[in-house]
Structure formats: C-alpha cells, structure tokens
PDB file of C-alpha atoms in Angstrom:
ATOM      1  CA  GLU A 123      32.554  26.327  38.635  1.00 59.00           C
ATOM      2  CA  ARG A 124      34.835  24.390  36.262  1.00 64.00           C
ATOM      3  CA  VAL A 125      32.770  21.220  36.591  1.00 65.00           C
ATOM      4  CA  HIS A 126      29.600  23.186  35.933  1.00 71.00           C
ATOM      5  CA  ALA A 127      31.142  24.766  32.819  1.00 73.00           C
ATOM      6  CA  ALA A 128      32.151  21.347  31.527  1.00 76.00           C
ATOM      7  CA  VAL A 129      28.694  19.856  32.142  1.00 83.00           C
ATOM      8  CA  GLU A 130      26.797  22.632  30.353  1.00 90.00           C
ATOM      9  CA  PRO A 131      27.853  21.627  26.803  1.00 89.00           C
ATOM     10  CA  ILE A 132      26.954  18.017  27.635  1.00 91.00           C
ATOM     11  CA  ASP A 133      23.526  19.138  28.805  1.00 93.00           C
ATOM     12  CA  ARG A 134      23.007  21.091  25.567  1.00 94.00           C
ATOM     13  CA  LEU A 135      24.131  18.082  23.554  1.00 95.00           C
ATOM     14  CA  GLU A 136      21.708  15.871  25.487  1.00 96.00           C
ATOM     15  CA  GLU A 137      18.831  18.248  24.692  1.00 97.00           C
ATOM     16  CA  LYS A 138      19.795  18.331  21.006  1.00 98.00           C
ATOM     17  CA  ILE A 139      19.924  14.521  20.913  1.00 98.00           C
ATOM     18  CA  LYS A 140      16.479  14.325  22.554  1.00 98.00           C
ATOM     19  CA  MET A 141      15.098  16.774  19.971  1.00 98.00           C
ATOM     20  CA  LEU A 142      16.688  14.771  17.161  1.00 98.00           C
ATOM     21  CA  VAL A 143      15.189  11.520  18.460  1.00 98.00           C
ATOM     22  CA  SER A 144      11.811  13.263  18.642  1.00 98.00           C
ATOM     23  CA  VAL A 145      12.119  14.503  15.052  1.00 98.00           C
ATOM     24  CA  ILE A 146      13.117  11.022  13.869  1.00 98.00           C
ATOM     25  CA  GLY A 147      10.079   9.535  15.621  1.00 98.00           C
ATOM     26  CA  ARG A 148       7.784  12.076  14.009  1.00 98.00           C
ATOM     27  CA  LEU A 149       9.305  11.474  10.568  1.00 98.00           C
ATOM     28  CA  ARG A 150       8.867   7.715  10.948  1.00 98.00           C
ATOM     29  CA  GLY A 151       5.207   8.257  11.808  1.00 98.00           C
ATOM     30  CA  GLU A 152       4.743  10.532   8.800  1.00 98.00           C
ATOM     31  CA  GLN A 153       6.474   7.989   6.571  1.00 98.00           C
ATOM     32  CA  ALA A 154       4.227   5.183   7.834  1.00 98.00           C
ATOM     33  CA  ARG A 155       1.132   7.307   7.116  1.00 98.00           C
ATOM     34  CA  ALA A 156       2.465   8.140   3.644  1.00 98.00           C
ATOM     35  CA  VAL A 157       3.053   4.441   2.900  1.00 98.00           C
ATOM     36  CA  GLU A 158      -0.513   3.617   3.991  1.00 98.00           C
ATOM     37  CA  GLU A 159      -1.927   6.485   1.900  1.00 98.00           C
ATOM     38  CA  ASN A 160       0.096   5.402  -1.143  1.00 98.00           C
ATOM     39  CA  ALA A 161      -1.207   1.831  -0.788  1.00 98.00           C
ATOM     40  CA  ARG A 162      -4.797   3.115  -0.515  1.00 98.00           C
ATOM     41  CA  LEU A 163      -4.348   5.322  -3.577  1.00 98.00           C
ATOM     42  CA  GLN A 164      -2.789   2.442  -5.526  1.00 98.00           C
ATOM     43  CA  ARG A 165      -5.831   0.269  -4.753  1.00 98.00           C
ATOM     44  CA  GLU A 166      -8.090   3.122  -5.845  1.00 98.00           C
ATOM     45  CA  VAL A 167      -6.170   3.523  -9.117  1.00 98.00           C
ATOM     46  CA  GLU A 168      -6.448  -0.224  -9.782  1.00 98.00           C
ATOM     47  CA  THR A 169     -10.209  -0.115  -9.125  1.00 98.00           C
ATOM     48  CA  LEU A 170     -10.626   2.837 -11.481  1.00 98.00           C
ATOM     49  CA  GLN A 171      -8.519   1.136 -14.156  1.00 98.00           C
ATOM     50  CA  ALA A 172     -10.763  -1.930 -13.915  1.00 97.00           C
ATOM     51  CA  ARG A 173     -13.851   0.279 -14.274  1.00 97.00           C
ATOM     52  CA  VAL A 174     -12.351   1.960 -17.354  1.00 97.00           C
ATOM     53  CA  THR A 175     -11.602  -1.447 -18.861  1.00 96.00           C
ATOM     54  CA  ASP A 176     -15.187  -2.571 -18.172  1.00 96.00           C
ATOM     55  CA  ALA A 177     -16.573   0.633 -19.674  1.00 96.00           C
ATOM     56  CA  GLU A 178     -14.408   0.245 -22.779  1.00 95.00           C
ATOM     57  CA  ALA A 179     -15.567  -3.356 -23.191  1.00 94.00           C
ATOM     58  CA  ALA A 180     -19.216  -2.288 -22.846  1.00 94.00           C
ATOM     59  CA  THR A 181     -18.688   0.497 -25.398  1.00 93.00           C
ATOM     60  CA  THR A 182     -17.105  -1.952 -27.832  1.00 91.00           C
ATOM     61  CA  GLU A 183     -19.977  -4.381 -27.324  1.00 89.00           C
ATOM     62  CA  LEU A 184     -22.589  -1.647 -27.897  1.00 90.00           C
ATOM     63  CA  THR A 185     -20.759  -0.464 -31.001  1.00 89.00           C
ATOM     64  CA  GLU A 186     -20.699  -4.013 -32.397  1.00 83.00           C
ATOM     65  CA  VAL A 187     -24.415  -4.476 -31.668  1.00 82.00           C
ATOM     66  CA  SER A 188     -25.324  -1.172 -33.321  1.00 81.00           C
ATOM     67  CA  ASP A 189     -23.141  -2.034 -36.342  1.00 76.00           C
ATOM     68  CA  VAL A 190     -25.030  -5.323 -36.784  1.00 71.00           C
ATOM     69  CA  GLU A 191     -28.392  -3.570 -36.809  1.00 66.00           C
TER      70      GLU A 191
END
C-alpha cells in the first residue's frame, strides 16, 4: 500500500509531463505554420508594393504625356 501511494504522484507527474510535451509539440507546429504564413504574406506585400510603384510610374507618365498635348 505504501509503495502504491508513493508511485501514484509519480504517475500523475508522468502524465502531466506527457501532456506538456504534447502541448509543446503542437505549439511548435503552430509556430512553424505562422512563420510560413508570415513569409507568404511578406512576399504578397512586396508584390503589391511593386504593382503600386508600377501604377504610380504609369500615372506619372500619362500625366506628363497629357501635359505635353
């Protein structure tokens, strides 16, 4: 009975450690997905910034052409 009573807290601790390891694994997976999503969004922002720059250049060019006429 005494041995069993002493083992019980160790068993509970083992279960808590297993749950903690599981949570850490899940968090690492979520972090990896977030890093990938952030990289994708950064590329998208850069593409959109380039398109804005191109559009501004085209607008400037059209304005200069219409000013000449």
